[in-house]
CSV table of C-alpha atoms in Angstrom, one decimal:
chain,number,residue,atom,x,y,z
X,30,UNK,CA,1.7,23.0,-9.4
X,31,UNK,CA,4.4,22.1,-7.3
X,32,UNK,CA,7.2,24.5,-5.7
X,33,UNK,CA,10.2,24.5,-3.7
X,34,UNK,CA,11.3,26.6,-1.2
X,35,UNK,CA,13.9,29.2,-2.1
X,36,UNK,CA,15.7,29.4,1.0
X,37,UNK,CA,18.3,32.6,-0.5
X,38,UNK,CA,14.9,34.4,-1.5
X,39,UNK,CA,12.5,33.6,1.1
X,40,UNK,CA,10.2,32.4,-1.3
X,41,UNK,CA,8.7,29.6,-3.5
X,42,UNK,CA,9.5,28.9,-6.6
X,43,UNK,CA,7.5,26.3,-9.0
X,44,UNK,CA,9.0,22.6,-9.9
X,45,UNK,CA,9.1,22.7,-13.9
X,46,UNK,CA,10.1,18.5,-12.7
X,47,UNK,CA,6.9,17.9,-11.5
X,48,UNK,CA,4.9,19.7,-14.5
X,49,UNK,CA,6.7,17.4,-16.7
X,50,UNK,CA,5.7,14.5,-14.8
X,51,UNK,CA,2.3,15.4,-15.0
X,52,UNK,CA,1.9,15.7,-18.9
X,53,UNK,CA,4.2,12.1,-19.1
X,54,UNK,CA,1.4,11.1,-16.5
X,55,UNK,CA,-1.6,11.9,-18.2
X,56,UNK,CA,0.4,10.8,-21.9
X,57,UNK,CA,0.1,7.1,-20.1
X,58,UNK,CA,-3.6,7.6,-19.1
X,59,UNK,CA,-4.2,8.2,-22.8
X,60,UNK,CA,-1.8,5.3,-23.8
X,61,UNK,CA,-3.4,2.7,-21.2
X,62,UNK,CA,-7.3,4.0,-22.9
X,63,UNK,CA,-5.5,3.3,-26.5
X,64,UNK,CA,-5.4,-0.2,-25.7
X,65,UNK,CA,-7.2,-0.8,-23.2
X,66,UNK,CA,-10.4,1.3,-24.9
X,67,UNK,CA,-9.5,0.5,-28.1
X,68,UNK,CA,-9.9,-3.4,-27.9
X,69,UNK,CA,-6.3,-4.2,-28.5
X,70,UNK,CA,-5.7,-5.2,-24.9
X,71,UNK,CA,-8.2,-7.4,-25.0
X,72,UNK,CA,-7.5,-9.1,-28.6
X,73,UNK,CA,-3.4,-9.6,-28.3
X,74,UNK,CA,-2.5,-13.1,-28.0
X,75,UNK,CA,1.3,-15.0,-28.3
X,76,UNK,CA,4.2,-12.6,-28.6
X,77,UNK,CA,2.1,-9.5,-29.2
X,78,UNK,CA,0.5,-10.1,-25.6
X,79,UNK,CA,4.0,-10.3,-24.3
X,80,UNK,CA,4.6,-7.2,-25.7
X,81,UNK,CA,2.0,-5.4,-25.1
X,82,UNK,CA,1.8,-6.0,-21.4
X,83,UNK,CA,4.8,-4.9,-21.0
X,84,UNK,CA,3.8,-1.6,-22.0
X,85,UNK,CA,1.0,-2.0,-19.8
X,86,UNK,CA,3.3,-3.1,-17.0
X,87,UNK,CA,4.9,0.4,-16.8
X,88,UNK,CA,1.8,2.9,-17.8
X,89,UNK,CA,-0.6,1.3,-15.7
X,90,UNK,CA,0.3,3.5,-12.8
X,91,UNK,CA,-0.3,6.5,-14.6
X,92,UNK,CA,-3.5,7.1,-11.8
X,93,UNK,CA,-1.6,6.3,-8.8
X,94,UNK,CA,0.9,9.4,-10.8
X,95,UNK,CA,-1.7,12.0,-11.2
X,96,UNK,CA,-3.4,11.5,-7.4
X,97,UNK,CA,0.2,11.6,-5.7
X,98,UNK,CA,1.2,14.8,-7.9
X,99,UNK,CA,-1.9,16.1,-6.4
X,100,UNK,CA,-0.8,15.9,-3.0
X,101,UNK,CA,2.6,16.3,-3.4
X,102,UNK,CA,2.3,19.3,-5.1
X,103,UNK,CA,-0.8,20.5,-2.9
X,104,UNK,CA,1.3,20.5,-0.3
X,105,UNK,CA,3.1,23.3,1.8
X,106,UNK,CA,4.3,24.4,5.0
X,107,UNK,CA,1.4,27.3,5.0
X,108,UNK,CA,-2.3,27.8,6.3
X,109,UNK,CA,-4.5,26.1,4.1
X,110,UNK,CA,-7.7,26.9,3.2
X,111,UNK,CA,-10.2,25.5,0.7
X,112,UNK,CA,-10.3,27.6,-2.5
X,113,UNK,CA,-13.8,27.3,-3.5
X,114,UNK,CA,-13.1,29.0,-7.2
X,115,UNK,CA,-10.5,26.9,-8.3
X,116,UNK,CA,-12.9,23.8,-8.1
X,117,UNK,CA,-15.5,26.3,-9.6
X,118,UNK,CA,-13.1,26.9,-12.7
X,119,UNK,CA,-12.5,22.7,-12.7
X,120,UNK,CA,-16.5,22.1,-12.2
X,121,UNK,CA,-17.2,24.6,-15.4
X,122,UNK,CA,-14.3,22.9,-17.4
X,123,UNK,CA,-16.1,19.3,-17.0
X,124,UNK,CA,-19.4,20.8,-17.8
X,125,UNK,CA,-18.5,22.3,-20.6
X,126,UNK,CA,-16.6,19.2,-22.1
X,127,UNK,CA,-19.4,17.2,-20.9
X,128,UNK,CA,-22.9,18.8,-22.3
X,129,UNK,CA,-20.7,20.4,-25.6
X,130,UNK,CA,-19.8,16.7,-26.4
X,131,UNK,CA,-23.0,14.8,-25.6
X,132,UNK,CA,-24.9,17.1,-27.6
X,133,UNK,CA,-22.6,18.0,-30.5
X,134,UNK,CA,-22.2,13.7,-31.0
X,135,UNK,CA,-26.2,13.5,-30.7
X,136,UNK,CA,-26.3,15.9,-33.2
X,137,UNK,CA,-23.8,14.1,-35.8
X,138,UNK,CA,-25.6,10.9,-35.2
X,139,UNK,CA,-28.9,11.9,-35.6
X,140,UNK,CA,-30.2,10.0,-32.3
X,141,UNK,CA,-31.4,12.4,-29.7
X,142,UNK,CA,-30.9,10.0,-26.1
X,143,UNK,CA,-32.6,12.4,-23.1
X,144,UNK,CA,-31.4,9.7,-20.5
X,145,UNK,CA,-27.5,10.3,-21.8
X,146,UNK,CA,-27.9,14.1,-22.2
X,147,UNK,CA,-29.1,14.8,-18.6
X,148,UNK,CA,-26.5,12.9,-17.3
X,149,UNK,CA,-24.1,15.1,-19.5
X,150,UNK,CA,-25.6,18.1,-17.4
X,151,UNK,CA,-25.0,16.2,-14.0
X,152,UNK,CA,-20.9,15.1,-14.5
X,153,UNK,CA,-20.2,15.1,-10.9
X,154,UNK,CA,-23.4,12.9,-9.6
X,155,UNK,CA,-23.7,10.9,-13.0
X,156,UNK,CA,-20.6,10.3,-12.7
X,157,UNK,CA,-19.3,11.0,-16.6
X,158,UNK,CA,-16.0,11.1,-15.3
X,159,UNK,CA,-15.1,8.6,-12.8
X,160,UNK,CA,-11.9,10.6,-11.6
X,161,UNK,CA,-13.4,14.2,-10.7
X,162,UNK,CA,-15.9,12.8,-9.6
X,163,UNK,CA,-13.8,10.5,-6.9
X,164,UNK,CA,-11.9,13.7,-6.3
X,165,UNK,CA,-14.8,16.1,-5.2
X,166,UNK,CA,-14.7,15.0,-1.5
X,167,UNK,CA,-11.0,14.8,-1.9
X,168,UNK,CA,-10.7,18.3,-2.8
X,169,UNK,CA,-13.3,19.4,-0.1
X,170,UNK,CA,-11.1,17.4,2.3
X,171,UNK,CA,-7.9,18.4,1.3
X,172,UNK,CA,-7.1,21.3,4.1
X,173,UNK,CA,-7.8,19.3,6.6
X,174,UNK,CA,-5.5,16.5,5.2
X,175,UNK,CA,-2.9,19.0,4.7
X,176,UNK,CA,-3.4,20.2,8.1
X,177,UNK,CA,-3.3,16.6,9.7
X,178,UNK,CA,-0.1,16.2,7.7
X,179,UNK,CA,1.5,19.5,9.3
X,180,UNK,CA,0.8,18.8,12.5
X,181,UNK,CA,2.7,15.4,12.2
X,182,UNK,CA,6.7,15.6,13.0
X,183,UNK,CA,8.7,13.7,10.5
X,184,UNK,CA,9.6,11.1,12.2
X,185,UNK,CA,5.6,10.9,13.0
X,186,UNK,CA,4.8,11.5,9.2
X,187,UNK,CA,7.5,8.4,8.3
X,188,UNK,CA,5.7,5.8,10.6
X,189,UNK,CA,1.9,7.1,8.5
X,190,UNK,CA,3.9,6.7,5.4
X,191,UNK,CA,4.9,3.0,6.3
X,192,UNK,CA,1.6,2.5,7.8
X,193,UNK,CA,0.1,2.8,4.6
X,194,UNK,CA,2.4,1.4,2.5
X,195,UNK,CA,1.2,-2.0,5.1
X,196,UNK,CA,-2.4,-1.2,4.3
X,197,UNK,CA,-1.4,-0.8,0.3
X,198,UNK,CA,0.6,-4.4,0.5
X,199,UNK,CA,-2.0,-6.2,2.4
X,200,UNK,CA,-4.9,-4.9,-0.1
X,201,UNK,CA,-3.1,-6.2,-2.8
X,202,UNK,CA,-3.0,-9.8,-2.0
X,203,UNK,CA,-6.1,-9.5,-0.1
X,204,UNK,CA,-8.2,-8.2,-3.4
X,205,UNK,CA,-7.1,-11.9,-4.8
X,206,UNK,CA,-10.0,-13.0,-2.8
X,207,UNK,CA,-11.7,-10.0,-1.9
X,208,UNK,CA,-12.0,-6.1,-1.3
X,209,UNK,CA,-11.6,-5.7,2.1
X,210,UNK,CA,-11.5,-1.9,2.4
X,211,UNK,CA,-13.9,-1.2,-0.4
X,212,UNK,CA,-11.2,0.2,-2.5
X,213,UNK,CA,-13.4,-0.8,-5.4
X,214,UNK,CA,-10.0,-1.2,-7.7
X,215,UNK,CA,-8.6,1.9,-7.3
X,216,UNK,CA,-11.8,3.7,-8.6
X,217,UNK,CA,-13.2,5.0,-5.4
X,218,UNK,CA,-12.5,8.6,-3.2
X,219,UNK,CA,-11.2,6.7,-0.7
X,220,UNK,CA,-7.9,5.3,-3.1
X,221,UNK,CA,-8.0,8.5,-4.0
X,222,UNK,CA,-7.6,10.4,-0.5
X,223,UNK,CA,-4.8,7.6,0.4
X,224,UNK,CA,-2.5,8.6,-2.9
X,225,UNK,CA,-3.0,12.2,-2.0
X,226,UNK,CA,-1.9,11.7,1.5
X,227,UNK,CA,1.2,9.4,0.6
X,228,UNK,CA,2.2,12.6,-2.3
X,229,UNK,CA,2.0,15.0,1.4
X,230,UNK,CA,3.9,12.7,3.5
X,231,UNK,CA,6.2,12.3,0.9
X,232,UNK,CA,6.5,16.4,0.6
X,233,UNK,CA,6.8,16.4,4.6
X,234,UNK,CA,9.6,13.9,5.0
X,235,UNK,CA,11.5,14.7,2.1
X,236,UNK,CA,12.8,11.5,1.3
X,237,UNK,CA,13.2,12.1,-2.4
X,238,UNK,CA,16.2,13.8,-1.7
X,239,UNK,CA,17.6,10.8,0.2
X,240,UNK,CA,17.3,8.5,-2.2
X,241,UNK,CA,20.3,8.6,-5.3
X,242,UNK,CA,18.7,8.4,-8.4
X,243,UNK,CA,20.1,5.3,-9.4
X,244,UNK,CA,18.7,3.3,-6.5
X,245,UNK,CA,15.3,4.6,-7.8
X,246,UNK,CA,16.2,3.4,-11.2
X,247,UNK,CA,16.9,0.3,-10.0
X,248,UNK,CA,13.1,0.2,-8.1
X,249,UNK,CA,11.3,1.8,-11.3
X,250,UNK,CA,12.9,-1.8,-13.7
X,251,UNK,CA,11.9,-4.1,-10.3
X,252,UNK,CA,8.5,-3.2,-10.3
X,253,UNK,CA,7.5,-3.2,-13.9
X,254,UNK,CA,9.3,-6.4,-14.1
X,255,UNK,CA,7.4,-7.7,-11.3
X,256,UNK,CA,4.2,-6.4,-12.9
X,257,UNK,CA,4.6,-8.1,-16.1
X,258,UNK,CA,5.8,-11.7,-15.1
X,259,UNK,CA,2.5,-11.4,-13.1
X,260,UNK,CA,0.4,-10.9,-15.8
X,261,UNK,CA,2.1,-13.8,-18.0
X,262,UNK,CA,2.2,-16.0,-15.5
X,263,UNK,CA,-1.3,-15.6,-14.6
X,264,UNK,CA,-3.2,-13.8,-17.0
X,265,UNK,CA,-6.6,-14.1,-15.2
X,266,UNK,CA,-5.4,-12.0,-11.9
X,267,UNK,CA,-4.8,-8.6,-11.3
X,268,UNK,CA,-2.3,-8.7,-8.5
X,269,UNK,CA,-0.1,-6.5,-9.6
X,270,UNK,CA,-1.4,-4.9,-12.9
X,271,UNK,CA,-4.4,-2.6,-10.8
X,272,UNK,CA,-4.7,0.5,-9.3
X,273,UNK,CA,-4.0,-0.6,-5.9
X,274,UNK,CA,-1.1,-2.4,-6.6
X,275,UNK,CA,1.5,-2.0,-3.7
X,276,UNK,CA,4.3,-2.3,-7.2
X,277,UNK,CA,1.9,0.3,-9.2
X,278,UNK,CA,2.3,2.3,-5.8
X,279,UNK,CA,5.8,2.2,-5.9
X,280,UNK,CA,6.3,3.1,-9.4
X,281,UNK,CA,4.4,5.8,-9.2
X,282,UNK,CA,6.5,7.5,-5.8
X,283,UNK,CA,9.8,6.2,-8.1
X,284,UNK,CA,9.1,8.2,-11.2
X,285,UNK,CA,8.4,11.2,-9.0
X,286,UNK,CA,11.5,11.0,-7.3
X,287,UNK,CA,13.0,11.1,-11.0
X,288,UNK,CA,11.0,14.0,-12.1
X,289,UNK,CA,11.0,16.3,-9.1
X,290,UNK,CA,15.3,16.1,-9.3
X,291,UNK,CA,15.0,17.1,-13.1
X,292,UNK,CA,15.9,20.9,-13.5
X,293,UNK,CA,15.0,23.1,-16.3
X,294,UNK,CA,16.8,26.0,-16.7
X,295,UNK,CA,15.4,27.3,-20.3
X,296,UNK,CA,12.7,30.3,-19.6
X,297,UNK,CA,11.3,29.0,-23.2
X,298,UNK,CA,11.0,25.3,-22.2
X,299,UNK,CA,9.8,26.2,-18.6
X,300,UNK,CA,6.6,28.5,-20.4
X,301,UNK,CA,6.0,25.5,-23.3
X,302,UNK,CA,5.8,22.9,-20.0
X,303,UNK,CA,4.1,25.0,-17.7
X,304,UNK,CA,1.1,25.8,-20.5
X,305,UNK,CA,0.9,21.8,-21.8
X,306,UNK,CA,1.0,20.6,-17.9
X,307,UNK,CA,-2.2,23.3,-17.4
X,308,UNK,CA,-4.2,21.7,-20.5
X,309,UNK,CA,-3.0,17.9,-19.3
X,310,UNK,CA,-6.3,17.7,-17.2
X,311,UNK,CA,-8.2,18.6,-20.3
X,312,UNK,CA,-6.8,15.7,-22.0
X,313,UNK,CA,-8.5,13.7,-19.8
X,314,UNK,CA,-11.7,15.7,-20.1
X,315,UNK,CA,-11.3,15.4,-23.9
X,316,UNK,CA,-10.3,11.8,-24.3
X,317,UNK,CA,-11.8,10.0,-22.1
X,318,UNK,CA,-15.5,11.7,-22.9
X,319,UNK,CA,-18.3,9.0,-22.8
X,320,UNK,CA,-19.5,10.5,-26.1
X,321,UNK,CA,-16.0,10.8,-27.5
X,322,UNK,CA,-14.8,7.4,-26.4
X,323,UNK,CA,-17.8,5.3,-28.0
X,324,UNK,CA,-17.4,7.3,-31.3
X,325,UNK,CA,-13.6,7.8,-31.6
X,326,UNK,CA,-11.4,5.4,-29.3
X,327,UNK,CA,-13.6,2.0,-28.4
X,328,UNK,CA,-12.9,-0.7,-30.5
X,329,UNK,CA,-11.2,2.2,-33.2
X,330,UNK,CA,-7.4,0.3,-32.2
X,331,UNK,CA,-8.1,-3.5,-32.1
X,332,UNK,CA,-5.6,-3.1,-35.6
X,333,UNK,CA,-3.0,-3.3,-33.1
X,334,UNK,CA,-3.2,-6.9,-32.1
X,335,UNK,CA,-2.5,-7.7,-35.5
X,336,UNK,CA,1.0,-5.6,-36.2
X,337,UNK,CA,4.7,-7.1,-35.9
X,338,UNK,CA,5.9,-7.2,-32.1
X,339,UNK,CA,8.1,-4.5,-32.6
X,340,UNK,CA,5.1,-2.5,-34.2
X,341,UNK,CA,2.6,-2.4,-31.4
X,342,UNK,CA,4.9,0.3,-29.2
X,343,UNK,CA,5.9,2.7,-32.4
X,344,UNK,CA,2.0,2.8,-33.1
X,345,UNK,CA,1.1,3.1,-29.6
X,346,UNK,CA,2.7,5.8,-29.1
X,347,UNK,CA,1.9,7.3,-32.3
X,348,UNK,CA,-1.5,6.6,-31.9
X,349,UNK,CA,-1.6,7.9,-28.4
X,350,UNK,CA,0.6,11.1,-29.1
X,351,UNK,CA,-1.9,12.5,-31.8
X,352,UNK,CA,-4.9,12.3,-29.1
X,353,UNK,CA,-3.1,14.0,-27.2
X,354,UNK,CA,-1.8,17.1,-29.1
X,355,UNK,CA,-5.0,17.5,-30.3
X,356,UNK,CA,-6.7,17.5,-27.0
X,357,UNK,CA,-4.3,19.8,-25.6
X,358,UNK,CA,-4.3,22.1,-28.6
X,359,UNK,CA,-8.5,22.2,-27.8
X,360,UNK,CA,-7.9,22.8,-23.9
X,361,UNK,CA,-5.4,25.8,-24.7
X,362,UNK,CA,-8.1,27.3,-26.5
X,363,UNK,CA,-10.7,26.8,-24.0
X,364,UNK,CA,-8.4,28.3,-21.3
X,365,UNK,CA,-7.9,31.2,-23.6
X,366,UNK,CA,-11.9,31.3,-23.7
X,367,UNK,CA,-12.0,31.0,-19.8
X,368,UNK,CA,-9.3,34.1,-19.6
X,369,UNK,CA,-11.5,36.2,-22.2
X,370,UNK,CA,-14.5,35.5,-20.3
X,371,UNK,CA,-12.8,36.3,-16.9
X,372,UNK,CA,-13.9,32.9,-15.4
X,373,UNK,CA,-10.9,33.1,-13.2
X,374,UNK,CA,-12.4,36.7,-11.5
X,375,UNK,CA,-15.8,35.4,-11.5
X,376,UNK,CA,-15.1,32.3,-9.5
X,377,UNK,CA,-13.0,34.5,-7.3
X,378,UNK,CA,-16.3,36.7,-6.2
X,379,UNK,CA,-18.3,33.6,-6.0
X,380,UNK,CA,-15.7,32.3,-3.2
X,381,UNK,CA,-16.1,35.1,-1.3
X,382,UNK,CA,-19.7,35.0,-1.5
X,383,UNK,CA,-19.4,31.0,-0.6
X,384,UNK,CA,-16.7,31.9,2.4
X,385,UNK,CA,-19.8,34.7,3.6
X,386,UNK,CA,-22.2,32.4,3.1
X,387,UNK,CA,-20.3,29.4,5.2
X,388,UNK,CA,-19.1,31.7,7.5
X,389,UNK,CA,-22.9,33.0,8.7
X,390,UNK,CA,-24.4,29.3,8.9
């Protein structure tokens, strides 16, 4: 979660802005695997591919959203140091999603696969979810990234940001021809660790609060214009519409500076948020499933290439808003599982017993 320093109290109090941007976040992820998953991306042709890419052209940086929350909200003016159980309580959330879905779809098929099912039970290493498992090493890494980021001044923490917005710009026209960093499209640790740094130095230098909100407007229709003339001008490339798009970038830092100046004052509103923005990485974990996805999503929304223009974003959304209610009504009932069980206490005590452990080698 993200908080803001209550100057009047002395204390922190949590950014309901940014737990809104997260669920809109991970609503885009589950958009983007509607068509992109479902095989009407592929399929659209004439007006309908006009259309459709526009949608494309502003959810696509949906990612680049999630792993800048990450370390934007990670980050604080305090001591860091690596919480072992919260990864615990994140490792025994994919697990669970993982081996419960390979083996309850094996079951409903009728075809038992070994190969698939002891992959299920490896999730990090067979890497059943790209994203976590690109984000172990950043989470291992994180308090010394925060710490790295501390220690920088702000004007110190401005030149890094720019630096790497010149490393961002150059890898995009550069991954025309070639990947010169290994960025592997976005889907690698090390894209990963970059967005997590730019949400910190972002934090450090505050320079949200600089910018008026209709100047990031303004950025937010650039770039997904920019996006999708790309893709109709040249449908075979990628320029703009990938991960490591400097514009995907850039719309990603401009929607947060929207959502972390949006204040909600209603107690109601702030505990319906805070709950769905908790379950949001479940979505993912739900959704995006190996199991799930080759029974339920791939190929399930081709139907879509075929609707009226104006049709494709009313189903879209309708399509993509009923995955994810469900799969965030199924994560508040396994986090009401985890509480019951007292996951949260266990993982504690097996910290300490990893900090001991650490501590003597």
């Amino acid at each position: 979660m993200d908080k803001i320093l209550d100057t009047k109290r002395n204390r922190y109090t949590r950014n309901y802005g940014i737990d809104l941007f997260r669920i809109v976040a991970m609503f885009m992820i589950v958009t983007h695997h509607v068509l992109k998953h479902g095989g009407g991306l592929e399929q659209v042709s004439g007006i309908q591919y006009t259309v459709t890419w526009l949608i494309e052209a502003l959810i696509l940086c949906a990612v680049n959203c999630y792993a800048i929350i990450s370390g934007y909200a990670g980050y604080t003016e305090e001591t860091v140091e690596i919480h072992y159980e919260k990864y615990i309580v994140l490792w025994l959330q994919v697990f669970i999603y993982s081996v419960g879905f390979a083996i309850a779809i094996q079951c409903i098929s009728g075809t038992m696969e070994l190969k698939e099912l002891l992959k299920a039970f490896m999730p990090v290493t067979a890497t059943q979810y790209w994203y976590f498992t690109a984000y172990t090493p950043v989470f291992f890494l994180s308090p010394w990234l925060k710490k790295f980021v501390y220690q920088l001044s702000i004007r110190e923490a401005k030149v890094c940001l720019g630096c790497i917005t010149v490393f961002i710009g150059y890898s995009t026209f550069a991954g025309v021809f070639y990947d010169p960093f290994k960025l592997f499209g976005g889907y690698s640790f090390i894209w990963l660790t970059v967005l997590f740094l730019v949400g910190a130095l972002i934090k450090k230098t505050g320079i949200l609060n600089q910018v008026s909100t209709k100047k990031v407007w303004i950025v937010v229709c650039g770039c997904i214009l920019l996006n999708w003339i790309q893709k109709l001008i040249i449908p075979s490339q990628g320029i703009f519409t990938s991960y490591i798009s400097i514009t995907m970038v850039i719309l990603a830092i401009a929607l947060l500076a929207i959502f972390s100046k949006i204040k909600i004052m209603s107690e109601w509103v702030q505990r319906i948020i805070k709950s769905i923005s908790s379950a949001t990485f479940g979505v993912y974990l739900i959704h995006d499933n190996i199991a799930i996805r080759n029974c339920f999503i791939r190929d399930q929304f081709i139907w879509i290439a075929y609707l009226e223009p104006w049709e494709i974003p009313v189903f879209v959304i309708i399509a993509s808003l009923i995955i994810f209610s469900v799969c965030v009504v199924i994560d508040l009932g396994r986090g009401m599982l985890f509480r019951r069980l007292k996951i949260g206490e266990w993982s504690i005590n097996m910290n300490e017993m990893l900090k001991g452990l650490l501590g003597r080698m």
